[in-house]
Protein backbone atom coordinates (compact mmCIF):
# COMPACT_ATOMS: atom_id res chain seq x y z
CA UNK A 1 0.00 0.00 0.00
CA UNK A 2 1.40 3.35 -1.05
CA UNK A 3 2.16 5.77 1.76
CA UNK A 4 3.28 9.37 1.28
CA UNK A 5 5.07 11.32 3.99
CA UNK A 6 5.94 15.00 4.04
CA UNK A 7 8.56 16.54 6.27
CA UNK A 8 8.46 18.94 7.98
CA UNK A 9 4.80 19.30 8.94
CA UNK A 10 5.28 23.03 9.48
CA UNK A 11 7.96 25.52 8.60
CA UNK A 12 8.45 29.19 9.41
CA UNK A 13 11.11 31.20 7.60
CA UNK A 14 12.01 34.85 7.10
CA UNK A 15 11.27 36.45 3.77
CA UNK A 16 13.95 35.93 1.13
CA UNK A 17 15.14 32.57 2.37
CA UNK A 18 15.49 29.60 0.03
CA UNK A 19 13.77 26.48 1.34
CA UNK A 20 13.18 22.82 0.59
CA UNK A 21 10.08 20.77 1.27
CA UNK A 22 10.41 17.01 1.33
CA UNK A 23 8.10 14.24 0.17
CA UNK A 24 8.75 10.51 0.38
CA UNK A 25 6.72 7.57 -0.88
CA UNK A 26 7.00 3.87 -0.11
CA UNK A 27 6.22 2.31 -3.51
CA UNK A 28 8.46 3.47 -6.35
CA UNK A 29 6.03 2.18 -9.01
CA UNK A 30 4.45 5.56 -9.71
CA UNK A 31 3.30 7.21 -12.93
CA UNK A 32 3.78 10.77 -11.77
CA UNK A 33 4.00 13.04 -8.76
CA UNK A 34 2.23 16.36 -8.44
CA UNK A 35 2.88 19.25 -6.05
CA UNK A 36 -0.09 21.38 -5.00
CA UNK A 37 -0.56 24.54 -3.00
CA UNK A 38 -3.59 25.03 -0.77
CA UNK A 39 -4.54 28.30 0.90
CA UNK A 40 -6.72 28.05 4.03
CA UNK A 41 -10.25 26.91 3.19
CA UNK A 42 -9.51 26.92 -0.54
CA UNK A 43 -9.05 24.36 -3.27
CA UNK A 44 -5.80 22.91 -4.59
CA UNK A 45 -3.64 24.77 -7.09
CA UNK A 46 -1.31 22.62 -9.15
CA UNK A 47 2.29 23.81 -8.99
CA UNK A 48 4.34 21.18 -10.76
CA UNK A 49 3.77 17.75 -12.31
CA UNK A 50 6.71 15.38 -12.68
CA UNK A 51 6.39 12.25 -14.79
CA UNK A 52 8.11 9.10 -13.54
CA UNK A 53 10.66 9.37 -16.36
CA UNK A 54 11.63 12.92 -15.41
CA UNK A 55 14.14 14.11 -12.84
CA UNK A 56 12.89 17.64 -12.30
CA UNK A 57 10.48 20.37 -13.32
CA UNK A 58 10.78 24.11 -12.92
CA UNK A 59 8.28 26.94 -12.84
CA UNK A 60 9.47 30.39 -11.89
CA UNK A 61 10.92 30.27 -8.37
CA UNK A 62 9.82 26.66 -7.91
CA UNK A 63 11.83 23.57 -8.73
CA UNK A 64 10.67 20.04 -8.03
CA UNK A 65 12.90 17.00 -8.25
CA UNK A 66 12.05 13.32 -8.33
CA UNK A 67 14.20 10.34 -7.40
CA UNK A 68 11.87 7.46 -8.06
CA UNK A 69 14.29 4.74 -7.03
CA UNK A 70 14.74 6.18 -3.57
CA UNK A 71 11.08 7.22 -3.27
CA UNK A 72 11.74 10.92 -2.76
CA UNK A 73 10.76 14.26 -4.17
CA UNK A 74 11.70 17.76 -3.10
CA UNK A 75 10.13 21.13 -3.77
CA UNK A 76 12.63 23.97 -3.76
CA UNK A 77 11.31 27.51 -3.32
CA UNK A 78 13.77 30.27 -4.08
CA UNK A 79 13.68 33.72 -2.50
CA UNK A 80 10.55 33.04 -0.47
CA UNK A 81 7.88 35.73 -0.14
CA UNK A 82 5.01 36.22 2.35
CA UNK A 83 2.62 35.34 -0.46
CA UNK A 84 4.14 31.85 -0.53
CA UNK A 85 2.56 31.15 2.86
CA UNK A 86 0.23 28.17 2.37
CA UNK A 87 0.06 24.41 2.78
CA UNK A 88 2.01 22.43 0.20
CA UNK A 89 0.82 18.93 -0.67
CA UNK A 90 2.56 16.30 -2.70
CA UNK A 91 0.53 13.53 -4.31
CA UNK A 92 1.57 10.41 -6.20
CA UNK A 93 -0.36 8.66 -8.92
CA UNK A 94 0.58 5.02 -8.77
CA UNK A 95 -2.40 3.20 -10.17
CA UNK A 96 -3.03 2.53 -13.82
CA UNK A 97 -6.65 1.63 -13.21
CA UNK A 98 -8.01 4.31 -10.96
CA UNK A 99 -5.99 7.48 -11.41
CA UNK A 100 -6.21 7.76 -7.63
CA UNK A 101 -3.92 10.30 -6.03
CA UNK A 102 -2.32 9.45 -2.71
CA UNK A 103 -1.55 12.61 -0.77
CA UNK A 104 0.96 13.39 1.90
CA UNK A 105 -0.18 15.21 5.05
CA UNK A 106 1.23 18.48 3.77
CA UNK A 107 3.76 21.06 4.92
CA UNK A 108 2.35 24.34 6.22
CA UNK A 109 4.70 27.15 5.32
CA UNK A 110 4.76 30.59 6.90
CA UNK A 111 7.02 33.24 5.38
CA UNK A 112 7.47 36.19 7.70
CA UNK A 113 8.03 39.70 6.30
CA UNK B 1 -11.02 27.87 -20.04
CA UNK B 2 -8.60 26.04 -17.72
CA UNK B 3 -10.75 25.90 -14.63
CA UNK B 4 -12.90 23.53 -12.67
CA UNK B 5 -15.88 25.46 -11.28
CA UNK B 6 -17.69 24.29 -8.18
CA UNK B 7 -20.98 25.62 -6.82
CA UNK B 8 -22.01 26.53 -4.26
CA UNK B 9 -18.89 27.68 -2.41
CA UNK B 10 -20.57 27.24 0.96
CA UNK B 11 -23.52 25.08 1.99
CA UNK B 12 -25.22 24.57 5.33
CA UNK B 13 -27.77 21.79 5.47
CA UNK B 14 -29.79 19.94 8.05
CA UNK B 15 -29.61 16.21 8.50
CA UNK B 16 -32.97 15.69 6.78
CA UNK B 17 -32.26 17.94 3.80
CA UNK B 18 -31.47 16.97 0.22
CA UNK B 19 -28.93 19.11 -1.58
CA UNK B 20 -26.57 18.84 -4.54
CA UNK B 21 -23.05 19.98 -5.27
CA UNK B 22 -22.15 20.89 -8.82
CA UNK B 23 -18.87 20.74 -10.69
CA UNK B 24 -18.22 21.91 -14.24
CA UNK B 25 -15.22 21.92 -16.57
CA UNK B 26 -14.83 22.87 -20.21
CA UNK B 27 -11.32 21.59 -20.83
CA UNK B 28 -12.47 18.44 -22.62
CA UNK B 29 -11.27 16.30 -19.71
CA UNK B 30 -12.84 12.85 -19.71
CA UNK B 31 -12.11 11.85 -16.11
CA UNK B 32 -13.70 13.61 -13.14
CA UNK B 33 -13.32 13.03 -9.44
CA UNK B 34 -14.86 13.84 -6.08
CA UNK B 35 -12.54 14.18 -3.09
CA UNK B 36 -13.42 14.89 0.53
CA UNK B 37 -11.10 16.86 2.79
CA UNK B 38 -11.52 17.14 6.55
CA UNK B 39 -9.83 19.96 8.44
CA UNK B 40 -6.03 19.69 8.55
CA UNK B 41 -6.11 16.40 6.61
CA UNK B 42 -5.22 15.63 3.00
CA UNK B 43 -7.95 15.02 0.42
CA UNK B 44 -9.37 11.51 0.17
CA UNK B 45 -10.85 10.05 -3.00
CA UNK B 46 -14.60 9.35 -3.04
CA UNK B 47 -15.57 8.69 -6.67
CA UNK B 48 -14.02 8.51 -10.13
CA UNK B 49 -15.93 8.97 -13.37
CA UNK B 50 -14.26 8.01 -16.60
CA UNK B 51 -16.00 8.82 -19.89
CA UNK B 52 -19.16 9.61 -17.91
CA UNK B 53 -19.28 6.19 -16.27
CA UNK B 54 -18.65 5.57 -12.60
CA UNK B 55 -15.42 3.59 -12.43
CA UNK B 56 -14.44 3.87 -8.78
CA UNK B 57 -16.50 4.16 -5.58
CA UNK B 58 -14.23 4.19 -2.57
CA UNK B 59 -16.82 2.52 -0.32
CA UNK B 60 -18.65 5.81 0.15
CA UNK B 61 -21.95 5.67 2.11
CA UNK B 62 -25.07 5.70 -0.05
CA UNK B 63 -26.14 9.06 1.39
CA UNK B 64 -23.65 10.43 -1.16
CA UNK B 65 -24.85 9.84 -4.72
CA UNK B 66 -22.72 10.96 -7.67
CA UNK B 67 -24.02 11.72 -11.12
CA UNK B 68 -22.31 12.61 -14.39
CA UNK B 69 -24.97 13.90 -16.82
CA UNK B 70 -22.42 14.76 -19.53
CA UNK B 71 -18.69 15.05 -20.09
CA UNK B 72 -18.52 18.56 -18.62
CA UNK B 73 -20.69 18.21 -15.54
CA UNK B 74 -20.41 16.24 -12.31
CA UNK B 75 -22.92 16.37 -9.47
CA UNK B 76 -22.87 15.03 -5.94
CA UNK B 77 -26.32 14.51 -4.45
CA UNK B 78 -26.53 14.63 -0.67
CA UNK B 79 -29.27 13.15 1.49
CA UNK B 80 -29.60 12.42 5.20
CA UNK B 81 -26.05 13.48 5.98
CA UNK B 82 -24.46 13.36 9.40
CA UNK B 83 -22.53 16.14 11.16
CA UNK B 84 -19.31 14.18 10.60
CA UNK B 85 -19.84 14.63 6.86
CA UNK B 86 -19.00 18.31 7.27
CA UNK B 87 -15.91 18.90 5.15
CA UNK B 88 -14.50 20.58 2.06
CA UNK B 89 -15.66 18.71 -1.04
CA UNK B 90 -13.29 19.03 -3.95
CA UNK B 91 -13.96 18.22 -7.57
CA UNK B 92 -11.12 17.52 -9.98
CA UNK B 93 -10.67 16.57 -13.59
CA UNK B 94 -7.93 15.15 -15.78
CA UNK B 95 -7.48 14.58 -19.49
CA UNK B 96 -7.25 10.87 -19.06
CA UNK B 97 -6.84 8.95 -15.83
CA UNK B 98 -4.14 11.44 -14.96
CA UNK B 99 -1.38 9.01 -15.90
CA UNK B 100 0.35 11.68 -17.90
CA UNK B 101 -1.59 14.89 -17.54
CA UNK B 102 -2.13 15.54 -13.86
CA UNK B 103 -5.16 16.87 -12.09
CA UNK B 104 -6.96 20.20 -12.08
CA UNK B 105 -8.91 20.89 -8.89
CA UNK B 106 -11.79 23.23 -8.24
CA UNK B 107 -11.96 25.63 -5.31
CA UNK B 108 -14.27 23.33 -3.36
CA UNK B 109 -17.60 23.47 -1.55
CA UNK B 110 -17.43 23.98 2.20
CA UNK B 111 -20.25 21.81 3.58
CA UNK B 112 -21.58 22.13 7.12
CA UNK B 113 -24.18 19.63 8.34
CA UNK B 114 -26.21 20.81 11.34
mmCIF file of C-alpha atoms in Angstrom:
data_model
loop_
_atom_site.group_PDB
_atom_site.id
_atom_site.type_symbol
_atom_site.label_atom_id
_atom_site.label_comp_id
_atom_site.label_asym_id
_atom_site.label_seq_id
_atom_site.Cartn_x
_atom_site.Cartn_y
_atom_site.Cartn_z
ATOM 1 C CA UNK A 1 0.000 0.000 0.000
ATOM 2 C CA UNK A 2 1.405 3.349 -1.053
ATOM 3 C CA UNK A 3 2.158 5.773 1.763
ATOM 4 C CA UNK A 4 3.283 9.370 1.277
ATOM 5 C CA UNK A 5 5.074 11.325 3.987
ATOM 6 C CA UNK A 6 5.944 15.000 4.040
ATOM 7 C CA UNK A 7 8.563 16.538 6.273
ATOM 8 C CA UNK A 8 8.464 18.944 7.977
ATOM 9 C CA UNK A 9 4.800 19.303 8.941
ATOM 10 C CA UNK A 10 5.276 23.028 9.478
ATOM 11 C CA UNK A 11 7.955 25.521 8.596
ATOM 12 C CA UNK A 12 8.445 29.192 9.407
ATOM 13 C CA UNK A 13 11.115 31.200 7.596
ATOM 14 C CA UNK A 14 12.009 34.854 7.101
ATOM 15 C CA UNK A 15 11.271 36.448 3.766
ATOM 16 C CA UNK A 16 13.945 35.933 1.135
ATOM 17 C CA UNK A 17 15.141 32.567 2.366
ATOM 18 C CA UNK A 18 15.494 29.598 0.035
ATOM 19 C CA UNK A 19 13.772 26.483 1.340
ATOM 20 C CA UNK A 20 13.181 22.817 0.591
ATOM 21 C CA UNK A 21 10.082 20.770 1.265
ATOM 22 C CA UNK A 22 10.405 17.008 1.326
ATOM 23 C CA UNK A 23 8.099 14.242 0.169
ATOM 24 C CA UNK A 24 8.750 10.510 0.382
ATOM 25 C CA UNK A 25 6.720 7.569 -0.877
ATOM 26 C CA UNK A 26 7.002 3.871 -0.111
ATOM 27 C CA UNK A 27 6.224 2.306 -3.511
ATOM 28 C CA UNK A 28 8.461 3.475 -6.352
ATOM 29 C CA UNK A 29 6.035 2.180 -9.007
ATOM 30 C CA UNK A 30 4.448 5.558 -9.709
ATOM 31 C CA UNK A 31 3.302 7.213 -12.930
ATOM 32 C CA UNK A 32 3.781 10.769 -11.769
ATOM 33 C CA UNK A 33 4.000 13.039 -8.765
ATOM 34 C CA UNK A 34 2.234 16.363 -8.438
ATOM 35 C CA UNK A 35 2.882 19.251 -6.046
ATOM 36 C CA UNK A 36 -0.086 21.377 -4.997
ATOM 37 C CA UNK A 37 -0.560 24.538 -2.995
ATOM 38 C CA UNK A 38 -3.593 25.035 -0.772
ATOM 39 C CA UNK A 39 -4.540 28.299 0.896
ATOM 40 C CA UNK A 40 -6.721 28.052 4.030
ATOM 41 C CA UNK A 41 -10.250 26.908 3.191
ATOM 42 C CA UNK A 42 -9.506 26.924 -0.541
ATOM 43 C CA UNK A 43 -9.046 24.362 -3.274
ATOM 44 C CA UNK A 44 -5.803 22.913 -4.592
ATOM 45 C CA UNK A 45 -3.643 24.768 -7.089
ATOM 46 C CA UNK A 46 -1.307 22.617 -9.146
ATOM 47 C CA UNK A 47 2.286 23.810 -8.992
ATOM 48 C CA UNK A 48 4.337 21.179 -10.764
ATOM 49 C CA UNK A 49 3.774 17.753 -12.313
ATOM 50 C CA UNK A 50 6.714 15.382 -12.684
ATOM 51 C CA UNK A 51 6.389 12.253 -14.788
ATOM 52 C CA UNK A 52 8.105 9.098 -13.545
ATOM 53 C CA UNK A 53 10.659 9.373 -16.361
ATOM 54 C CA UNK A 54 11.632 12.920 -15.411
ATOM 55 C CA UNK A 55 14.139 14.115 -12.843
ATOM 56 C CA UNK A 56 12.893 17.639 -12.299
ATOM 57 C CA UNK A 57 10.482 20.371 -13.324
ATOM 58 C CA UNK A 58 10.780 24.110 -12.923
ATOM 59 C CA UNK A 59 8.280 26.944 -12.839
ATOM 60 C CA UNK A 60 9.474 30.393 -11.889
ATOM 61 C CA UNK A 61 10.919 30.273 -8.366
ATOM 62 C CA UNK A 62 9.823 26.659 -7.910
ATOM 63 C CA UNK A 63 11.834 23.570 -8.726
ATOM 64 C CA UNK A 64 10.670 20.042 -8.030
ATOM 65 C CA UNK A 65 12.897 16.996 -8.250
ATOM 66 C CA UNK A 66 12.045 13.319 -8.335
ATOM 67 C CA UNK A 67 14.198 10.342 -7.400
ATOM 68 C CA UNK A 68 11.870 7.459 -8.057
ATOM 69 C CA UNK A 69 14.293 4.739 -7.035
ATOM 70 C CA UNK A 70 14.737 6.180 -3.567
ATOM 71 C CA UNK A 71 11.081 7.224 -3.274
ATOM 72 C CA UNK A 72 11.739 10.915 -2.763
ATOM 73 C CA UNK A 73 10.756 14.260 -4.167
ATOM 74 C CA UNK A 74 11.700 17.765 -3.102
ATOM 75 C CA UNK A 75 10.128 21.127 -3.774
ATOM 76 C CA UNK A 76 12.625 23.972 -3.763
ATOM 77 C CA UNK A 77 11.310 27.507 -3.319
ATOM 78 C CA UNK A 78 13.774 30.269 -4.076
ATOM 79 C CA UNK A 79 13.683 33.717 -2.500
ATOM 80 C CA UNK A 80 10.547 33.038 -0.470
ATOM 81 C CA UNK A 81 7.878 35.733 -0.136
ATOM 82 C CA UNK A 82 5.007 36.222 2.350
ATOM 83 C CA UNK A 83 2.621 35.343 -0.464
ATOM 84 C CA UNK A 84 4.136 31.851 -0.527
ATOM 85 C CA UNK A 85 2.561 31.147 2.860
ATOM 86 C CA UNK A 86 0.230 28.167 2.371
ATOM 87 C CA UNK A 87 0.062 24.411 2.783
ATOM 88 C CA UNK A 88 2.013 22.433 0.200
ATOM 89 C CA UNK A 89 0.824 18.932 -0.666
ATOM 90 C CA UNK A 90 2.560 16.296 -2.702
ATOM 91 C CA UNK A 91 0.535 13.527 -4.307
ATOM 92 C CA UNK A 92 1.573 10.411 -6.204
ATOM 93 C CA UNK A 93 -0.364 8.661 -8.919
ATOM 94 C CA UNK A 94 0.582 5.015 -8.774
ATOM 95 C CA UNK A 95 -2.405 3.202 -10.174
ATOM 96 C CA UNK A 96 -3.027 2.527 -13.822
ATOM 97 C CA UNK A 97 -6.652 1.625 -13.214
ATOM 98 C CA UNK A 98 -8.006 4.311 -10.956
ATOM 99 C CA UNK A 99 -5.992 7.479 -11.409
ATOM 100 C CA UNK A 100 -6.210 7.765 -7.634
ATOM 101 C CA UNK A 101 -3.923 10.301 -6.028
ATOM 102 C CA UNK A 102 -2.320 9.449 -2.709
ATOM 103 C CA UNK A 103 -1.554 12.610 -0.765
ATOM 104 C CA UNK A 104 0.958 13.394 1.903
ATOM 105 C CA UNK A 105 -0.178 15.213 5.047
ATOM 106 C CA UNK A 106 1.225 18.485 3.771
ATOM 107 C CA UNK A 107 3.761 21.061 4.923
ATOM 108 C CA UNK A 108 2.354 24.336 6.225
ATOM 109 C CA UNK A 109 4.698 27.153 5.317
ATOM 110 C CA UNK A 110 4.761 30.592 6.905
ATOM 111 C CA UNK A 111 7.021 33.236 5.382
ATOM 112 C CA UNK A 112 7.471 36.192 7.698
ATOM 113 C CA UNK A 113 8.032 39.699 6.301
ATOM 114 C CA UNK B 1 -11.019 27.868 -20.044
ATOM 115 C CA UNK B 2 -8.598 26.038 -17.717
ATOM 116 C CA UNK B 3 -10.751 25.900 -14.627
ATOM 117 C CA UNK B 4 -12.904 23.535 -12.674
ATOM 118 C CA UNK B 5 -15.878 25.461 -11.283
ATOM 119 C CA UNK B 6 -17.691 24.289 -8.184
ATOM 120 C CA UNK B 7 -20.976 25.618 -6.821
ATOM 121 C CA UNK B 8 -22.010 26.527 -4.256
ATOM 122 C CA UNK B 9 -18.893 27.675 -2.413
ATOM 123 C CA UNK B 10 -20.570 27.241 0.960
ATOM 124 C CA UNK B 11 -23.521 25.079 1.990
ATOM 125 C CA UNK B 12 -25.223 24.571 5.328
ATOM 126 C CA UNK B 13 -27.773 21.788 5.467
ATOM 127 C CA UNK B 14 -29.794 19.942 8.048
ATOM 128 C CA UNK B 15 -29.605 16.208 8.495
ATOM 129 C CA UNK B 16 -32.968 15.690 6.780
ATOM 130 C CA UNK B 17 -32.262 17.935 3.802
ATOM 131 C CA UNK B 18 -31.474 16.974 0.221
ATOM 132 C CA UNK B 19 -28.927 19.113 -1.583
ATOM 133 C CA UNK B 20 -26.572 18.836 -4.536
ATOM 134 C CA UNK B 21 -23.048 19.977 -5.272
ATOM 135 C CA UNK B 22 -22.154 20.894 -8.823
ATOM 136 C CA UNK B 23 -18.866 20.737 -10.691
ATOM 137 C CA UNK B 24 -18.221 21.905 -14.240
ATOM 138 C CA UNK B 25 -15.222 21.925 -16.570
ATOM 139 C CA UNK B 26 -14.831 22.870 -20.213
ATOM 140 C CA UNK B 27 -11.321 21.588 -20.832
ATOM 141 C CA UNK B 28 -12.466 18.437 -22.619
ATOM 142 C CA UNK B 29 -11.274 16.302 -19.715
ATOM 143 C CA UNK B 30 -12.836 12.851 -19.705
ATOM 144 C CA UNK B 31 -12.111 11.848 -16.109
ATOM 145 C CA UNK B 32 -13.704 13.611 -13.144
ATOM 146 C CA UNK B 33 -13.321 13.029 -9.437
ATOM 147 C CA UNK B 34 -14.864 13.844 -6.079
ATOM 148 C CA UNK B 35 -12.536 14.182 -3.086
ATOM 149 C CA UNK B 36 -13.419 14.887 0.533
ATOM 150 C CA UNK B 37 -11.101 16.863 2.793
ATOM 151 C CA UNK B 38 -11.518 17.143 6.547
ATOM 152 C CA UNK B 39 -9.830 19.956 8.442
ATOM 153 C CA UNK B 40 -6.033 19.689 8.550
ATOM 154 C CA UNK B 41 -6.107 16.402 6.608
ATOM 155 C CA UNK B 42 -5.216 15.627 2.999
ATOM 156 C CA UNK B 43 -7.948 15.024 0.418
ATOM 157 C CA UNK B 44 -9.369 11.513 0.165
ATOM 158 C CA UNK B 45 -10.851 10.054 -3.004
ATOM 159 C CA UNK B 46 -14.598 9.353 -3.043
ATOM 160 C CA UNK B 47 -15.574 8.692 -6.672
ATOM 161 C CA UNK B 48 -14.022 8.507 -10.133
ATOM 162 C CA UNK B 49 -15.930 8.974 -13.371
ATOM 163 C CA UNK B 50 -14.258 8.009 -16.605
ATOM 164 C CA UNK B 51 -16.004 8.824 -19.888
ATOM 165 C CA UNK B 52 -19.160 9.606 -17.910
ATOM 166 C CA UNK B 53 -19.276 6.194 -16.267
ATOM 167 C CA UNK B 54 -18.650 5.565 -12.597
ATOM 168 C CA UNK B 55 -15.417 3.595 -12.426
ATOM 169 C CA UNK B 56 -14.442 3.870 -8.780
ATOM 170 C CA UNK B 57 -16.505 4.156 -5.580
ATOM 171 C CA UNK B 58 -14.226 4.191 -2.569
ATOM 172 C CA UNK B 59 -16.822 2.516 -0.325
ATOM 173 C CA UNK B 60 -18.649 5.808 0.146
ATOM 174 C CA UNK B 61 -21.947 5.668 2.107
ATOM 175 C CA UNK B 62 -25.073 5.697 -0.047
ATOM 176 C CA UNK B 63 -26.140 9.055 1.388
ATOM 177 C CA UNK B 64 -23.650 10.429 -1.162
ATOM 178 C CA UNK B 65 -24.849 9.835 -4.721
ATOM 179 C CA UNK B 66 -22.717 10.965 -7.672
ATOM 180 C CA UNK B 67 -24.018 11.718 -11.125
ATOM 181 C CA UNK B 68 -22.307 12.606 -14.390
ATOM 182 C CA UNK B 69 -24.971 13.903 -16.823
ATOM 183 C CA UNK B 70 -22.415 14.758 -19.532
ATOM 184 C CA UNK B 71 -18.693 15.045 -20.087
ATOM 185 C CA UNK B 72 -18.522 18.561 -18.622
ATOM 186 C CA UNK B 73 -20.691 18.206 -15.538
ATOM 187 C CA UNK B 74 -20.406 16.243 -12.308
ATOM 188 C CA UNK B 75 -22.917 16.369 -9.472
ATOM 189 C CA UNK B 76 -22.866 15.028 -5.940
ATOM 190 C CA UNK B 77 -26.315 14.512 -4.452
ATOM 191 C CA UNK B 78 -26.526 14.626 -0.672
ATOM 192 C CA UNK B 79 -29.271 13.154 1.494
ATOM 193 C CA UNK B 80 -29.598 12.417 5.203
ATOM 194 C CA UNK B 81 -26.049 13.481 5.976
ATOM 195 C CA UNK B 82 -24.458 13.358 9.400
ATOM 196 C CA UNK B 83 -22.535 16.144 11.165
ATOM 197 C CA UNK B 84 -19.313 14.182 10.600
ATOM 198 C CA UNK B 85 -19.836 14.633 6.862
ATOM 199 C CA UNK B 86 -18.999 18.311 7.273
ATOM 200 C CA UNK B 87 -15.909 18.897 5.151
ATOM 201 C CA UNK B 88 -14.499 20.582 2.061
ATOM 202 C CA UNK B 89 -15.662 18.706 -1.041
ATOM 203 C CA UNK B 90 -13.289 19.028 -3.951
ATOM 204 C CA UNK B 91 -13.958 18.221 -7.569
ATOM 205 C CA UNK B 92 -11.120 17.520 -9.982
ATOM 206 C CA UNK B 93 -10.667 16.569 -13.594
ATOM 207 C CA UNK B 94 -7.932 15.148 -15.782
ATOM 208 C CA UNK B 95 -7.479 14.585 -19.486
ATOM 209 C CA UNK B 96 -7.250 10.867 -19.055
ATOM 210 C CA UNK B 97 -6.845 8.953 -15.826
ATOM 211 C CA UNK B 98 -4.139 11.440 -14.957
ATOM 212 C CA UNK B 99 -1.382 9.009 -15.905
ATOM 213 C CA UNK B 100 0.352 11.683 -17.904
ATOM 214 C CA UNK B 101 -1.587 14.891 -17.537
ATOM 215 C CA UNK B 102 -2.127 15.536 -13.864
ATOM 216 C CA UNK B 103 -5.158 16.868 -12.088
ATOM 217 C CA UNK B 104 -6.956 20.202 -12.076
ATOM 218 C CA UNK B 105 -8.905 20.885 -8.891
ATOM 219 C CA UNK B 106 -11.795 23.227 -8.238
ATOM 220 C CA UNK B 107 -11.962 25.629 -5.313
ATOM 221 C CA UNK B 108 -14.268 23.329 -3.358
ATOM 222 C CA UNK B 109 -17.598 23.467 -1.553
ATOM 223 C CA UNK B 110 -17.433 23.983 2.201
ATOM 224 C CA UNK B 111 -20.253 21.812 3.583
ATOM 225 C CA UNK B 112 -21.583 22.128 7.119
ATOM 226 C CA UNK B 113 -24.185 19.629 8.339
ATOM 227 C CA UNK B 114 -26.206 20.811 11.344
#
